[in-house]
mmCIF file of C-alpha atoms (C1' of nucleotides) in Angstrom:
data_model
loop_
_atom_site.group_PDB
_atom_site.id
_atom_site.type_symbol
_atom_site.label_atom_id
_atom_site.label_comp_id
_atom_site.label_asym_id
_atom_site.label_seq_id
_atom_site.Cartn_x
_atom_site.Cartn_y
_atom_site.Cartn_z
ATOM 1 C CA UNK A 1 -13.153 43.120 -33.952
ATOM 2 C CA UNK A 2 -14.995 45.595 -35.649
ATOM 3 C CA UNK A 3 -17.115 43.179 -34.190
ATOM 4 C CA UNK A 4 -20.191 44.518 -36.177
ATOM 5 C CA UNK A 5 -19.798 47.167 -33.416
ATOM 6 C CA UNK A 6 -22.378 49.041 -33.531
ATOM 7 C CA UNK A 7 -21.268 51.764 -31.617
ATOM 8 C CA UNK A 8 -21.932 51.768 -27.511
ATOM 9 C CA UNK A 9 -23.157 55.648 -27.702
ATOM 10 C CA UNK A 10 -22.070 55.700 -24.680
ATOM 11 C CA UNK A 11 -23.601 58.771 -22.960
ATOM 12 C CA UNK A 12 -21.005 61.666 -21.463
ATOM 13 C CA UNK A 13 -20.853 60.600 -17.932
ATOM 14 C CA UNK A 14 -22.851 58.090 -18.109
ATOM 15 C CA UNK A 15 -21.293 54.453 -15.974
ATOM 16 C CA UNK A 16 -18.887 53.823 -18.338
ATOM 17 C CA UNK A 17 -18.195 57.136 -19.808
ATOM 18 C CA UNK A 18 -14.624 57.818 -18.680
ATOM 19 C CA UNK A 19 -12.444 55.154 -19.083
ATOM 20 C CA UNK A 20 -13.631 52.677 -21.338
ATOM 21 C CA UNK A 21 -15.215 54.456 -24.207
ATOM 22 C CA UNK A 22 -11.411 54.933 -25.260
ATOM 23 C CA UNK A 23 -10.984 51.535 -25.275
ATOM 24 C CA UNK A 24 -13.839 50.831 -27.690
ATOM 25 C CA UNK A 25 -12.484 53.146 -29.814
ATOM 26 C CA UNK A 26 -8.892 51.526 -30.641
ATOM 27 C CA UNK A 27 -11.154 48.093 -30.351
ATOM 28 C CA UNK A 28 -13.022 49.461 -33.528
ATOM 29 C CA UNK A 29 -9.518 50.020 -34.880
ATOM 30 C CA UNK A 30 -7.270 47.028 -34.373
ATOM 31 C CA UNK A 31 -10.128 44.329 -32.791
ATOM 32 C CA UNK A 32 -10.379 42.996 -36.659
ATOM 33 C CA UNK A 33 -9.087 40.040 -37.549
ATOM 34 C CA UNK A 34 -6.404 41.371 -39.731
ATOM 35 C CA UNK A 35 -5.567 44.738 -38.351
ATOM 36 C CA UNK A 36 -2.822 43.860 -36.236
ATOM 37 C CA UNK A 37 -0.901 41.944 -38.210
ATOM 38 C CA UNK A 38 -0.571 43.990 -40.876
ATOM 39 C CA UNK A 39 0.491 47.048 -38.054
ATOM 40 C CA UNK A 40 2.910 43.894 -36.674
ATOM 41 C CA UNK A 41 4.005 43.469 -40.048
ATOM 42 C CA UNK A 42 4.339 46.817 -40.872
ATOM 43 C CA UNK A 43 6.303 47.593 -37.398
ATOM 44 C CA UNK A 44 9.385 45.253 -39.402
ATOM 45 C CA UNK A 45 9.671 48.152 -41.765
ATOM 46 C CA UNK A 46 8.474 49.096 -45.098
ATOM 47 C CA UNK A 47 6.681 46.627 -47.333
ATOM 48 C CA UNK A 48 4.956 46.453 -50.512
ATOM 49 C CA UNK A 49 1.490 44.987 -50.939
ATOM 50 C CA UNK A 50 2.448 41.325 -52.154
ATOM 51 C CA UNK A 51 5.167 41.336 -48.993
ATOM 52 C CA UNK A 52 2.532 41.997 -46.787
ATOM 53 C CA UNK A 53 0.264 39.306 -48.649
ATOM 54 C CA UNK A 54 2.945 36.750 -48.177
ATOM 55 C CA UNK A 55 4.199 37.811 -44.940
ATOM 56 C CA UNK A 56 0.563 37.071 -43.239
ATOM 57 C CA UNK A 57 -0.962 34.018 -44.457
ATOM 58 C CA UNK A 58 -4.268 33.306 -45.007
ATOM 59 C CA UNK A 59 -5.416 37.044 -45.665
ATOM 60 C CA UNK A 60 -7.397 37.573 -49.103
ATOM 61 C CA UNK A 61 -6.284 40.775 -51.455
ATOM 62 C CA UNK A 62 -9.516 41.846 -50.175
ATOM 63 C CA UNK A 63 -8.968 42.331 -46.656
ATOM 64 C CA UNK A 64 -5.239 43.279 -47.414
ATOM 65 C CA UNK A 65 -6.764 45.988 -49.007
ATOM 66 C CA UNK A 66 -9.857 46.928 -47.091
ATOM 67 C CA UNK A 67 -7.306 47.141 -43.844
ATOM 68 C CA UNK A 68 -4.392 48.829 -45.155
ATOM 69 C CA UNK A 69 -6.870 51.449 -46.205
ATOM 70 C CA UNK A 70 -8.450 51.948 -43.197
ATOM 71 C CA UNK A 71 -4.985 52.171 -41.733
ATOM 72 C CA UNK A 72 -4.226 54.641 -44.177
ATOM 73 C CA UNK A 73 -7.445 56.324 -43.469
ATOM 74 C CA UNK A 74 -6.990 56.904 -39.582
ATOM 75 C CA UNK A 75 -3.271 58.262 -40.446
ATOM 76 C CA UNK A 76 -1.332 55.145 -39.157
ATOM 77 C CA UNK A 77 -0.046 53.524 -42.231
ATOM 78 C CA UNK A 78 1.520 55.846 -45.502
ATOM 79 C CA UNK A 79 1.079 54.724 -48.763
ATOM 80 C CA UNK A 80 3.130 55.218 -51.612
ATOM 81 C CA UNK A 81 2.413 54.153 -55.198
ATOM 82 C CA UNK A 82 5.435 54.363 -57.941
ATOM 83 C CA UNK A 83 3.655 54.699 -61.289
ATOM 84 C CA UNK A 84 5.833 52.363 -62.387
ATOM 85 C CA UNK A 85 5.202 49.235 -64.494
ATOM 86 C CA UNK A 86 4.233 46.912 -62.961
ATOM 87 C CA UNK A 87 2.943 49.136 -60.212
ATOM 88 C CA UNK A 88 4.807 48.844 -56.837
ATOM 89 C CA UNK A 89 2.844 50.322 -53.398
ATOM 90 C CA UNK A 90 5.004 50.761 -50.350
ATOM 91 C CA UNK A 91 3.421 50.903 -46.868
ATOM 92 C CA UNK A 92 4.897 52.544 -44.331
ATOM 93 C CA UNK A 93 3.872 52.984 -40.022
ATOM 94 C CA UNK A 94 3.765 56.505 -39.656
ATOM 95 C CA UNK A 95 5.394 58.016 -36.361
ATOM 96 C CA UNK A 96 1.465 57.205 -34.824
ATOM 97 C CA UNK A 97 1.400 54.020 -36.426
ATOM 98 C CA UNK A 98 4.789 53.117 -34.850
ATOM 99 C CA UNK A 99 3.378 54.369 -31.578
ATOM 100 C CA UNK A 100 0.076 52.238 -31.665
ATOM 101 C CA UNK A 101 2.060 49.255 -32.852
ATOM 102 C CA UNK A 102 4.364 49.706 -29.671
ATOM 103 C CA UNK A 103 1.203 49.471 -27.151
ATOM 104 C CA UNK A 104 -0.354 46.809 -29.226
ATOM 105 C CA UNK A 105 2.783 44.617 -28.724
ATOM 106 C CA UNK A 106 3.037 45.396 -25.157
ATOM 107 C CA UNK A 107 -0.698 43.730 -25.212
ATOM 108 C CA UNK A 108 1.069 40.792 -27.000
ATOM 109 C CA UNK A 109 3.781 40.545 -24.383
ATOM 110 C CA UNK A 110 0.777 40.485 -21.769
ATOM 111 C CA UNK A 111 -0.677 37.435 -23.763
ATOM 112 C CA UNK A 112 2.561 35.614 -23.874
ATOM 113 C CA UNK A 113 3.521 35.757 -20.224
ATOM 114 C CA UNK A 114 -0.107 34.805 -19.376
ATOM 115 C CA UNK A 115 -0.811 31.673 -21.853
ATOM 116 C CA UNK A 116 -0.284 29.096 -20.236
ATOM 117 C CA UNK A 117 -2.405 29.886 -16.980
ATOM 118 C CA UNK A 118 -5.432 31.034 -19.213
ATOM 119 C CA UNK A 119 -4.798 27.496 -20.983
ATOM 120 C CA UNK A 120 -4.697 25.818 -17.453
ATOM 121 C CA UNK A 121 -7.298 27.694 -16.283
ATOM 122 C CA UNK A 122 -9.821 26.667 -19.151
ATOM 123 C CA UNK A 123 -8.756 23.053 -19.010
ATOM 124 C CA UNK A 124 -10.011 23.399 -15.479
ATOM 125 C CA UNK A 125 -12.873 25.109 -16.329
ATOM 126 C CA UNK A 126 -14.476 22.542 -18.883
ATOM 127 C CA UNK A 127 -12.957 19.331 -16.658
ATOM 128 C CA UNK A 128 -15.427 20.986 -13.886
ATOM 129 C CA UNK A 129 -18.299 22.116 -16.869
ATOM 130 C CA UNK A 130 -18.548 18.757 -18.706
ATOM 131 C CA UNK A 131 -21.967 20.076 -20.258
ATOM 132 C CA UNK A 132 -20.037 22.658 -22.708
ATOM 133 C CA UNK A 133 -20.307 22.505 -26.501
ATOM 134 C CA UNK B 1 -13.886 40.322 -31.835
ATOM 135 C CA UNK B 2 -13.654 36.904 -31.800
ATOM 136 C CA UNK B 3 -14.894 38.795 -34.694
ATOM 137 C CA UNK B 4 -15.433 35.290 -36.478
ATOM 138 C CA UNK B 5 -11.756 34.771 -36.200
ATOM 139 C CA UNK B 6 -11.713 31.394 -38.119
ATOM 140 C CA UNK B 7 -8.043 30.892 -36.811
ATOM 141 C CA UNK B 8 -5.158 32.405 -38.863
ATOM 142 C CA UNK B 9 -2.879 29.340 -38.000
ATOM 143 C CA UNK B 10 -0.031 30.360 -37.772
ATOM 144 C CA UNK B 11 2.885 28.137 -38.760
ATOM 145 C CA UNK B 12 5.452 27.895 -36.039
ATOM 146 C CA UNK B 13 8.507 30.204 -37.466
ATOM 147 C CA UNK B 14 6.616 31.535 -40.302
ATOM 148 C CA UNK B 15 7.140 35.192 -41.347
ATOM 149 C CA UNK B 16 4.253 36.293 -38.742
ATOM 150 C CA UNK B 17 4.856 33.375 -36.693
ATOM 151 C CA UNK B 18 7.066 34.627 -33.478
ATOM 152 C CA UNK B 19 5.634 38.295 -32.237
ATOM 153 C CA UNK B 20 2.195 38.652 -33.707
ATOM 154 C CA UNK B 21 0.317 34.910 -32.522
ATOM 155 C CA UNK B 22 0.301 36.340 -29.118
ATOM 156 C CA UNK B 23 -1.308 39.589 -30.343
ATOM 157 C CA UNK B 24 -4.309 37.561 -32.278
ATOM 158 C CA UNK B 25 -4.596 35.487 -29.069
ATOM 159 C CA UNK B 26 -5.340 38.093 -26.440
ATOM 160 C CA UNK B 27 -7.444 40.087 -29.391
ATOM 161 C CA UNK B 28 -9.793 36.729 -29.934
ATOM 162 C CA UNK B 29 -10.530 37.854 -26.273
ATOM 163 C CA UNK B 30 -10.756 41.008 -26.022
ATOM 164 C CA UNK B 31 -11.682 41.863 -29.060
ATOM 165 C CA UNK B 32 -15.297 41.240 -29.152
ATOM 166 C CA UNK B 33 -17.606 43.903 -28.334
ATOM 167 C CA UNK B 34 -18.564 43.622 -24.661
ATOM 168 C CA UNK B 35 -15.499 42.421 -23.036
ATOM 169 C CA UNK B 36 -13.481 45.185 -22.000
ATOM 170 C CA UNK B 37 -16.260 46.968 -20.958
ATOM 171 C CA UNK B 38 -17.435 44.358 -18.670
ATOM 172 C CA UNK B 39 -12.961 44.305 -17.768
ATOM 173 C CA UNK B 40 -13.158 47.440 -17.332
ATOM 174 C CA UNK B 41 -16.091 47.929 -14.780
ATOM 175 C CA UNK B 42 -15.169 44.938 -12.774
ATOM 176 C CA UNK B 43 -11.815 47.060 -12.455
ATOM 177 C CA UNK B 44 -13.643 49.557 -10.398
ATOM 178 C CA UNK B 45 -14.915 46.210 -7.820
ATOM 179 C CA UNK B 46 -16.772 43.095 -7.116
ATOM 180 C CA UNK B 47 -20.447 43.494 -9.390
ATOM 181 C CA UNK B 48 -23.525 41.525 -9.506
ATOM 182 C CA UNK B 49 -24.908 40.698 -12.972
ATOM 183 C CA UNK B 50 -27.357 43.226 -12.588
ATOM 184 C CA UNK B 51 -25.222 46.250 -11.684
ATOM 185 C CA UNK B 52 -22.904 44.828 -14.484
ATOM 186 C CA UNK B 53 -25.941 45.238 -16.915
ATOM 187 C CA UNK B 54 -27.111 48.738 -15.932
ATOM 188 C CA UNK B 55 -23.464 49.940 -15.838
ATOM 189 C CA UNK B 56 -22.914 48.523 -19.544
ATOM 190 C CA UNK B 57 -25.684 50.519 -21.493
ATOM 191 C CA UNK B 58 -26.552 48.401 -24.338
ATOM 192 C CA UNK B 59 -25.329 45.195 -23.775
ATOM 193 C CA UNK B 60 -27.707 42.256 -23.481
ATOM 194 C CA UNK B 61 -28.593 39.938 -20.909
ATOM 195 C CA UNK B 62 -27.172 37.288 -23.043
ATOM 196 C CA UNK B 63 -24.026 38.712 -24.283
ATOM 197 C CA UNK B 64 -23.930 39.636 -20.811
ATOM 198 C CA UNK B 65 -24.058 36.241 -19.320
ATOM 199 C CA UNK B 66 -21.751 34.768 -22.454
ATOM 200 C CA UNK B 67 -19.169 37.484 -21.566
ATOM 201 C CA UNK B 68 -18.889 36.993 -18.415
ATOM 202 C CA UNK B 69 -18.991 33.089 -18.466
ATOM 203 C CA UNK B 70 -15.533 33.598 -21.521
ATOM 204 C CA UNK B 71 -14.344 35.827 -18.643
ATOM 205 C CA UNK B 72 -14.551 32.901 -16.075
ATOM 206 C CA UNK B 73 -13.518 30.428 -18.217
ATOM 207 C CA UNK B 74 -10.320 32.094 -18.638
ATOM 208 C CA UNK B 75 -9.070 32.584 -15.467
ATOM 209 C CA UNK B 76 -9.921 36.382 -15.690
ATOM 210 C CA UNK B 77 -13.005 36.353 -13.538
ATOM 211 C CA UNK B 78 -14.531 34.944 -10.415
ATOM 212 C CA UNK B 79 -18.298 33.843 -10.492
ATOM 213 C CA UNK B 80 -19.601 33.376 -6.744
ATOM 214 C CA UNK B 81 -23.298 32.591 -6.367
ATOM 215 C CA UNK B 82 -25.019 32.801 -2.996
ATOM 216 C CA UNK B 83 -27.939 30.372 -2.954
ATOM 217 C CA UNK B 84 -30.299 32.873 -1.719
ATOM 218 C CA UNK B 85 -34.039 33.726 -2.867
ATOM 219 C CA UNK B 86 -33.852 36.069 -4.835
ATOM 220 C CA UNK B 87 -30.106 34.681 -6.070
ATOM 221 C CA UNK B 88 -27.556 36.450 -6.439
ATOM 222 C CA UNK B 89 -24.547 36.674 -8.377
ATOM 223 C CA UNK B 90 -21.450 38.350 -7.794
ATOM 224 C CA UNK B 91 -18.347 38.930 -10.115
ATOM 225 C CA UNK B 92 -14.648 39.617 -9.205
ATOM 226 C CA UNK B 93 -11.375 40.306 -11.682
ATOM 227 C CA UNK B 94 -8.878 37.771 -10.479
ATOM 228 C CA UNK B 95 -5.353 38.656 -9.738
ATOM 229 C CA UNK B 96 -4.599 37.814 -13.946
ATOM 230 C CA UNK B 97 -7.574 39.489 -14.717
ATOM 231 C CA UNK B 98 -6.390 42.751 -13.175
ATOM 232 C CA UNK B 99 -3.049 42.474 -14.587
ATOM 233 C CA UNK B 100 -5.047 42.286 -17.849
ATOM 234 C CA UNK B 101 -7.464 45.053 -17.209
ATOM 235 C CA UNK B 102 -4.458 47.441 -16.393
ATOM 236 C CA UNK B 103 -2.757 46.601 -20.178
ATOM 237 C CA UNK B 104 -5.869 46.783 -22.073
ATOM 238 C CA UNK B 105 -6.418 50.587 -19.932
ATOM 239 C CA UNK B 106 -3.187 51.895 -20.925
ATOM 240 C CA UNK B 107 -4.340 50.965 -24.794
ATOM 241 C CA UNK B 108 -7.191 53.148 -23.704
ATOM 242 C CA UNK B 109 -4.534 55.588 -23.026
ATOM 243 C CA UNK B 110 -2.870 55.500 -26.332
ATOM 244 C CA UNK B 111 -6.492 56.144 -27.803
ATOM 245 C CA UNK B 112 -7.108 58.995 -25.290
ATOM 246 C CA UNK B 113 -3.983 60.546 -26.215
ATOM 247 C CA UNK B 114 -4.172 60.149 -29.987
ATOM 248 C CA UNK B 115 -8.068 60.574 -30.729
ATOM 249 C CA UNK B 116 -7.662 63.601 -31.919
ATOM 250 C CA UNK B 117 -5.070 63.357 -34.323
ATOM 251 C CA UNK B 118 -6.643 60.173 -36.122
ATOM 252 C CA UNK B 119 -10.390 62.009 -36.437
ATOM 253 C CA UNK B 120 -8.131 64.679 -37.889
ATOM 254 C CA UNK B 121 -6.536 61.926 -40.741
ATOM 255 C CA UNK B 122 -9.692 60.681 -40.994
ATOM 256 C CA UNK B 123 -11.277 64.145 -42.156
ATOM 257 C CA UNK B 124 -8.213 64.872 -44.181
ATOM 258 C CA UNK B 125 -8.230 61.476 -45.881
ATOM 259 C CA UNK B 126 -11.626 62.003 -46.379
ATOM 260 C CA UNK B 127 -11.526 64.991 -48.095
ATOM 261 C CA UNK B 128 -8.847 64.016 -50.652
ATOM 262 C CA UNK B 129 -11.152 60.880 -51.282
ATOM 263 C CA UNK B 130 -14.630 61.834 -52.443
ATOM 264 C CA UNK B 131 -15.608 58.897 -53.628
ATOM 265 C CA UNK B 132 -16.167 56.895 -50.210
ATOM 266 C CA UNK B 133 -19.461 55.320 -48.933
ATOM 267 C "C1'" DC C 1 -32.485 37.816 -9.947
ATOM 268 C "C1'" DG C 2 -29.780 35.453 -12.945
ATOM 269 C "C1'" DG C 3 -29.649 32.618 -16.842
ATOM 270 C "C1'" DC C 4 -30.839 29.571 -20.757
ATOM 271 C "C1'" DA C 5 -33.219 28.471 -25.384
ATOM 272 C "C1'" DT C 6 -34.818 30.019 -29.656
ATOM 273 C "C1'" DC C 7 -35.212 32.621 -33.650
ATOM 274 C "C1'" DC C 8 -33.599 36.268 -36.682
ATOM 275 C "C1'" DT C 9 -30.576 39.807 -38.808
ATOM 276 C "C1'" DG C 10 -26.549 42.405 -40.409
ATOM 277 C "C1'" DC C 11 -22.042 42.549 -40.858
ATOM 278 C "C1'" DT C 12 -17.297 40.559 -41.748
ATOM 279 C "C1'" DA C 13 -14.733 38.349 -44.398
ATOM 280 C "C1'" DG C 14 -13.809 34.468 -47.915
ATOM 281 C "C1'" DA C 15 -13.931 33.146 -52.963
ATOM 282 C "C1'" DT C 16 -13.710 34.265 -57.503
ATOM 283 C "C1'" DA C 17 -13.242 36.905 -61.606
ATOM 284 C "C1'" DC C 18 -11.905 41.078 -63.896
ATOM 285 C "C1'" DT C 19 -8.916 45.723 -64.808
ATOM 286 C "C1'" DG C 20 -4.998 49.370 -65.363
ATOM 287 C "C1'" DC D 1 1.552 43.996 -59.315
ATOM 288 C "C1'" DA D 2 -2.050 46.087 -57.052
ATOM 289 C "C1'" DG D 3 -6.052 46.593 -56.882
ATOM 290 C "C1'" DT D 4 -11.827 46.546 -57.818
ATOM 291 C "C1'" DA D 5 -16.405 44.199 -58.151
ATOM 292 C "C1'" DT D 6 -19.749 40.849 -56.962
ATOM 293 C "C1'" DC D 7 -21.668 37.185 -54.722
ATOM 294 C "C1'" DT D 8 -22.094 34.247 -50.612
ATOM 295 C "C1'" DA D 9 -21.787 32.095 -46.099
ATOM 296 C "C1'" DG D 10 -21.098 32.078 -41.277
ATOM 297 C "C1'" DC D 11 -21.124 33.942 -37.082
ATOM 298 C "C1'" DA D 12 -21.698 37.671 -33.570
ATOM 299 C "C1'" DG D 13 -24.985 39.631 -31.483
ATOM 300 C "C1'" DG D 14 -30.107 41.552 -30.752
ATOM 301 C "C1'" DA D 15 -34.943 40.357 -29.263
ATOM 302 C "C1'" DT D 16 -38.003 37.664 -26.946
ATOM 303 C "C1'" DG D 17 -39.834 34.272 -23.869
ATOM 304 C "C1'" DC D 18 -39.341 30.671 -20.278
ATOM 305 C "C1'" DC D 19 -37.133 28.573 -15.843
ATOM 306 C "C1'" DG D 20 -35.216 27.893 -10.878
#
DNA sequence: CGGCATCCTGCTAGATACTG
DNA sequence: CAGTATCTAGCAGGATGCCG
């Protein structure tokens, strides 16, 4: 994701100037490593911060927070903070949020139904490439 | 993308475990920053590496080469080389790779159809947050 | 032309420690 | 509990030069 993208600029009508340069754009957004899963998580229904932190492993309370407020930030994700003590944050998919998680899971249904042959195919690949790292 | 995805590892049946591994999956190959450009041009036809190149502004000759070799390696692409002097080099979506260029367009769709209203949160969240880099 | 090897850099994200 | 701050490493990706 973000992939250090540093942007295409991707001129107006230049090659790829009409269908792709969306497609960099929700890359920037969900092509993260964390992104998704939190909007996956998220899609399950409201959750506070530690839920999400337990519901994906492996994420720091860094990037936990660095993505949720970038979700926040683009309008996908609401966050609500009780001033309560101890504090309690509840994130929420906004009707967008909802939307993009919807697409994004259609992309997942893609990956399942394909698996195996990309696995097959890349066993065959390195059996016929035996000078591969 | 791979976007130095060290792995999540997802435990089998763990709270992330049954609707999001297939999301990371397809994202670790799509998610990097040349791929669905180069999916998305070999969607319009059969391409040699150079009119890949001048039809991707910005990309490399390496990237190039490593993109399209991921793309091969997984089934989504066919390489065919002529032997000829000069050589020559021509590169093909497979009948998967199609069927994966279609989903990740229709993503592009969701961005076409909600760019607006995200730079829109972005300027509003912006606003209410001065202190941002 | 198409591709590989090498070096170098900037960003992403992990680890750790500290606050309200 | 829900963050913030800092420091660091590792990798993606850019630039350049050579080969068949």
């Amino acid at each position: 994701m973000s992939v250090a993208h540093t942007r295409v600029t991707p001129q107006a009508g230049g090659p790829c100037g009409d269908d792709d340069c969306g497609i960099r754009e929700v890359l920037d957004r969900i092509g993260d490593k964390w992104t998704v899963l939190v909007l996956v998580e998220l899609a399950k229904g409201v959750r506070r911060f530690r839920e999400l932190h337990r519901a994906i492993p492996g994420i720091s309370q860094r990037m936990l927070t660095l993505t949720t407020r970038r979700l926040c930030r683009d309008g996908l994700v609401e966050r609500t903070a009780y001033p309560t003590i101890p504090p309690q944050v509840e994130y929420e998919l906004t009707a967008m949020g909802r939307s993009l998680a919807e697409s994004v899971q259609r992309l997942a249904g893609w990956s399942r139904e394909h698996k195996d042959a990309m696995r097959e195919a890349r066993a065959r690949w390195d059996a016929d490439h035996p000078g591969e790292a």
